[in-house]
XYZ file of C-alpha atoms in Angstrom:
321
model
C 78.017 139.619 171.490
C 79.741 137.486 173.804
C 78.782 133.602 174.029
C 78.899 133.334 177.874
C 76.029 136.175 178.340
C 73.209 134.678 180.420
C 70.187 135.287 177.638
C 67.123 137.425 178.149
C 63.729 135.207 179.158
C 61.762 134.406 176.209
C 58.836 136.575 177.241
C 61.617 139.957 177.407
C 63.422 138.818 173.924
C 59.867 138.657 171.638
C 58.813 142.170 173.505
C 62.307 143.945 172.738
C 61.676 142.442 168.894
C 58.412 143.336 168.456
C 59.650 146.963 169.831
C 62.119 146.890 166.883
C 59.841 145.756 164.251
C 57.359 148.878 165.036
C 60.403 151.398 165.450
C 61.713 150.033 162.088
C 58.178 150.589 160.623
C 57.135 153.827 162.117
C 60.872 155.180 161.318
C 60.550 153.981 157.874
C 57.331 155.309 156.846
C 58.063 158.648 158.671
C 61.542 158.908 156.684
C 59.379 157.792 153.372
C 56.503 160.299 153.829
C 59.087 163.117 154.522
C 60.905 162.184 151.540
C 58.397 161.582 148.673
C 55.926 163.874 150.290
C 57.074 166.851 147.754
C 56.679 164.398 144.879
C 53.247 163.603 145.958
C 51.829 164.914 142.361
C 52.127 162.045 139.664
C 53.637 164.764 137.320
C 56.262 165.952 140.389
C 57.091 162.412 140.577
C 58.220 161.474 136.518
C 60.057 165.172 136.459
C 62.110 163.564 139.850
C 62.726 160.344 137.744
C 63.973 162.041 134.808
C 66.636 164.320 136.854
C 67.677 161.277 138.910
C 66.963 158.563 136.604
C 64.847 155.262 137.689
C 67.457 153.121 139.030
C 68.437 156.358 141.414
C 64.627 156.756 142.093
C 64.575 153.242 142.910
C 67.479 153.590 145.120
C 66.042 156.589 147.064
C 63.176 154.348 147.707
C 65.833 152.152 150.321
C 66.596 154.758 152.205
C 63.810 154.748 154.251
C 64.137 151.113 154.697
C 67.670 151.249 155.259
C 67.394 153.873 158.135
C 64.834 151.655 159.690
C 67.213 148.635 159.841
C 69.510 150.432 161.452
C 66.703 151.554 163.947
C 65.992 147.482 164.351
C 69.482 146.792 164.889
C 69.679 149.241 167.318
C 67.185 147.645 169.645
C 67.915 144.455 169.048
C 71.511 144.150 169.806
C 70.181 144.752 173.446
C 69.484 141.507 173.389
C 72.345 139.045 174.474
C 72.588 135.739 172.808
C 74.404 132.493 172.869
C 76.442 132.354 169.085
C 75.155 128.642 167.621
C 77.728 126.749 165.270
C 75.659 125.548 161.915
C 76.475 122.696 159.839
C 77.317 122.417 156.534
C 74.521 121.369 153.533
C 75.340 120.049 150.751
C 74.578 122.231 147.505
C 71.822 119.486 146.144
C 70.283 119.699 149.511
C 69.703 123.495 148.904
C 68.872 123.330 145.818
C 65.619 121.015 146.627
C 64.770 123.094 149.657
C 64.850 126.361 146.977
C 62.367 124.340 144.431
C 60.288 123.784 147.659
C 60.394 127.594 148.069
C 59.819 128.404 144.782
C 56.519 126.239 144.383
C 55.130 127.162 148.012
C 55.192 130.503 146.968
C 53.687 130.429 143.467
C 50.594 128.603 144.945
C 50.646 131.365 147.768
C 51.247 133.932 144.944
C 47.997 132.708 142.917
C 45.698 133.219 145.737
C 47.003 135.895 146.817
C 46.334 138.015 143.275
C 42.845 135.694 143.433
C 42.141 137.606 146.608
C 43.565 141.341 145.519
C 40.852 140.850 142.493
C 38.438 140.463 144.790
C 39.347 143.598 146.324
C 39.156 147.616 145.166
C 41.884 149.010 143.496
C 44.362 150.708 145.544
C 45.553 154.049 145.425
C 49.552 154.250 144.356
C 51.711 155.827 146.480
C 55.009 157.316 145.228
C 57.044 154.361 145.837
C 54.281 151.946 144.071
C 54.511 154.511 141.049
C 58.458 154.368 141.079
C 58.078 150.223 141.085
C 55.754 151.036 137.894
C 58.592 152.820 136.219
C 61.130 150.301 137.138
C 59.517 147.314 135.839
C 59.335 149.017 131.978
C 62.765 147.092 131.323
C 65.665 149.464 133.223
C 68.516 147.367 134.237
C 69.155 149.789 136.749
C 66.484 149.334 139.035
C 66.525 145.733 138.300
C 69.908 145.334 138.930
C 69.259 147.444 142.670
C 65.901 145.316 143.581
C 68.540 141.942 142.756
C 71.090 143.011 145.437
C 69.387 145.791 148.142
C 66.155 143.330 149.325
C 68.536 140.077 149.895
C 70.780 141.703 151.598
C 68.590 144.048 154.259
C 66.003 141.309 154.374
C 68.290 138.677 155.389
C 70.089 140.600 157.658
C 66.809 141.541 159.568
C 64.901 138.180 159.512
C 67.274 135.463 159.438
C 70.796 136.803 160.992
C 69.399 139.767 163.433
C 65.827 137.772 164.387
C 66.588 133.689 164.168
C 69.827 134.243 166.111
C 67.934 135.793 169.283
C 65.266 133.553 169.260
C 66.414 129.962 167.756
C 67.359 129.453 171.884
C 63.607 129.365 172.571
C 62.828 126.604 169.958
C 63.826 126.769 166.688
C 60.558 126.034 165.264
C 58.880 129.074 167.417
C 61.678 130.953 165.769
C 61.436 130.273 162.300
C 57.487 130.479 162.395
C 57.720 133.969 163.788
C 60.422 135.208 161.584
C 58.172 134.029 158.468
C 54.886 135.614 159.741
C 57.125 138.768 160.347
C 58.348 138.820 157.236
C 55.263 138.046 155.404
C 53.306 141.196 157.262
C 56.398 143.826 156.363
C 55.369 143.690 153.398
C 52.411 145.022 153.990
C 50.736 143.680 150.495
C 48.533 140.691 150.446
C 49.775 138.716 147.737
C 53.700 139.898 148.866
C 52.550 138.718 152.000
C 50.937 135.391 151.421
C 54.254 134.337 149.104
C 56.710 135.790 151.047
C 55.906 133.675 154.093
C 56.088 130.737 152.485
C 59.742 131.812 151.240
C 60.477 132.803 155.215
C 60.256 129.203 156.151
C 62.188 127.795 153.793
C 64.721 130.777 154.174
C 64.623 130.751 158.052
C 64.549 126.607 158.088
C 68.255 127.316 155.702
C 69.998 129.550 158.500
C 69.151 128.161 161.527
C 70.790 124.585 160.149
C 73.618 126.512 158.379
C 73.676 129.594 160.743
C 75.520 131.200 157.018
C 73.494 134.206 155.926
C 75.225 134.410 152.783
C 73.371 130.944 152.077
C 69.825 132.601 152.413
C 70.985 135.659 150.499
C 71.938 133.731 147.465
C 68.675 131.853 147.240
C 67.097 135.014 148.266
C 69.238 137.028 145.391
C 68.225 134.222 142.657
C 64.665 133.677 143.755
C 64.355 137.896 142.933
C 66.392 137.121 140.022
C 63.846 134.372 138.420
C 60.671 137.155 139.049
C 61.920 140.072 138.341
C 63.691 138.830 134.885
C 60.377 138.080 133.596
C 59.358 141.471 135.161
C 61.939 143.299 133.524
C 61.838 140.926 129.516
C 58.209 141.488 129.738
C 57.637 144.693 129.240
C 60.165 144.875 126.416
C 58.232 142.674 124.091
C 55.494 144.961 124.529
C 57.083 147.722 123.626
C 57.848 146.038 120.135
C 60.703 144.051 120.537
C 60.080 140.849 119.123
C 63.950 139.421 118.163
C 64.562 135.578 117.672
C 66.914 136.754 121.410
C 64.569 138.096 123.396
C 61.801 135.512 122.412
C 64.289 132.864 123.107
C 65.037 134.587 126.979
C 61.021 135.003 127.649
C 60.817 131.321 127.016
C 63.376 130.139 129.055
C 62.266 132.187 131.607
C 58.893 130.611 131.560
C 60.529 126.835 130.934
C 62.411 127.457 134.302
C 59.139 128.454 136.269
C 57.815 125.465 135.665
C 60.398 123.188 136.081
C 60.825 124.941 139.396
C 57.234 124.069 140.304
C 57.300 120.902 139.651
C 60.743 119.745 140.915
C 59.569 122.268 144.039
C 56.002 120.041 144.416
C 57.958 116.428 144.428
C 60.950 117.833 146.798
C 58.634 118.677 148.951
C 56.863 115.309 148.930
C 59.689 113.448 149.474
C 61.211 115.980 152.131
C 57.479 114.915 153.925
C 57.485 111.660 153.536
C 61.119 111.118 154.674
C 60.191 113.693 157.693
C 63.618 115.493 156.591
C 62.584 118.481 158.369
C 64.394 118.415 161.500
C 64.422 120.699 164.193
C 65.907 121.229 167.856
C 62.784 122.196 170.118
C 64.402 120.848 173.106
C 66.721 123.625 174.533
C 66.966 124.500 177.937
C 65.129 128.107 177.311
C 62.422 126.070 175.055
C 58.784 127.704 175.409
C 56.800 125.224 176.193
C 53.612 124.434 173.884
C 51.189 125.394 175.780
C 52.838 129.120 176.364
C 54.256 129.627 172.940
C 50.683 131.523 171.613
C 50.899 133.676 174.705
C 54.137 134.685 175.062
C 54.858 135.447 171.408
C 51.803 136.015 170.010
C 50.540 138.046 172.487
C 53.305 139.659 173.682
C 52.226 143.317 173.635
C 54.544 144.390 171.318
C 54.140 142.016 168.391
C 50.309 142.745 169.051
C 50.839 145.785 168.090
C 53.766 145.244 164.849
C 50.533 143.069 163.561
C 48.162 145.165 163.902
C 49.793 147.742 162.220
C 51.434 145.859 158.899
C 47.296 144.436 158.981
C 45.813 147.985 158.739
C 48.041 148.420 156.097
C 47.421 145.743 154.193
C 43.525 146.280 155.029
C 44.120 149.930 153.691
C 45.964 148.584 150.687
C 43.009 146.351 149.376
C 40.166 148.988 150.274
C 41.728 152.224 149.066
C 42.142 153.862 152.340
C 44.886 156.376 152.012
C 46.664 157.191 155.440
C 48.858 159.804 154.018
């Protein structure tokens, strides 16, 4: 995209998005349901598994997502945008802000699985049923969830979505990209967590404008959950060695040191009012319009409404499909 394009008015960018966000989500669901709707049968399902193995179960499970990315990008490189130069942080400096990440988004995590309890249990759908399989300890699909989400995720929220809308005020931009990315996931306690990584993640690129940056912290903040997810059920098959002990516990050792160090960083970053932010640009919504033009831009009505049914249908058993 070329840096001298005149950019679209704040009102036309968050419509064009929220266009995006419900082709990528109707596209993706569609491609999904055509997909796994032969395998609907839990028996259908484990006889696909065993021909293609988990990790290439797992991996057929992107490529519904991935063919809705593509339908995002599609859209949104419509929109014209002025390229921003970033400036460099300091490893340290990232490394507090992912503690601060971490910690925001085990609180989040804890009431969110408070809340799901609270709830009726959900039906699985094929893809929740393939997750199953992959978290019984195949490197495979734990290798695939490591590198596939990072990458997509990053690509669609920070680079794709903070890049068209930073010009508006960055703090409209990283607020929406969070809440955006919270609701795709369309699972309460993914949701509640994953917002709280968004900002963090979002706050990262628009100072460093290097998605590489939010994929690594992306890559090892999937890399500290889904070890445990992965060691876990191991032991409970029977495997008790001095190893795998020793791994579990520095799993857990690292969880809470990341809490902790995440709960002071975050003080501090407060109390030194280190979170900076450029809200003055000449195409700056101003306060008083932000709610209305983003938040009820028809568009992104809509993209909420939709990843809310599903959670809604996720936590009282309502199967669409």
């Amino acid at each position: 995209m070329k840096d001298n394009v005149a950019p679209f008015t704040a009102k036309k960018t968050y419509l064009i998005i929220g266009l995006a966000f419900i082709a990528q989500m109707l596209i993706a669901i569609l491609a999904s349901f055509l997909i796994f709707r032969p395998f609907s049968d839990a028996e259908k399902l484990k006889q696909l598994v065993s021909v293609i193995t988990p990790a290439g179960a797992f991996l057929l499970m992107y490529v519904p997502r991935v063919i809705g990315v593509i339908a995002f990008w599609l859209i949104v490189r419509a929109i014209p945008f002025k390229r921003q130069p970033g400036s460099k942080m300091g490893f340290g400096t990232i490394l507090q802000l992912f503690f601060i990440m971490y910690a925001f988004s085990s609180v989040a995590n804890i009431i969110g699985i408070g809340m799901n309890m609270l709830s009726p249990a959900g039906t699985q759908t094929p893809t929740d049923q393939i997750s199953g399989m992959i978290s019984t300890g195949n490197i495979g699909g734990f290798i695939i969830v490591l590198m596939l989400a990072p990458v997509f995720e990053e690509l669609v929220f920070r680079k794709m979505l903070l890049d068209r809308t930073a010009g508006f005020g960055e703090t409209n931009a990283i607020l929406f990209s969070a809440i955006c990315f919270g609701l795709f996931h369309e699972n309460l306690t993914q949701s509640l967590y994953t917002f709280g990584i968004g900002l963090i993640l979002g706050y990262v690129y628009i100072k460093t404008r290097n998605v590489f940056v939010t994929m690594i912290m992306h890559f090892v903040f999937n890399f500290m959950g889904t070890s445990a997810m992965y060691v876990l059920p191991m032991m409970e098959k029977g495997g008790r060695s001095p190893a795998l002990i020793a791994v579990v516990a520095l799993i857990m050792c690292a969880m809470v040191v990341s809490n902790v160090l995440g709960i002071i960083f975050l003080i501090k970053w407060i109390r030194n009012k280190k979170f900076v932010l450029n809200n003055n640009t000449e195409h700056c919504i101003q306060k008083k319009d932000v709610f209305k033009t983003i938040y009820l831009s028809a568009s992104v009505v809509v993209f909420f409404a939709l990843c809310l049914f599903s959670i809604v249908a996720s936590l009282f058993n309502i199967k669409v499909f």
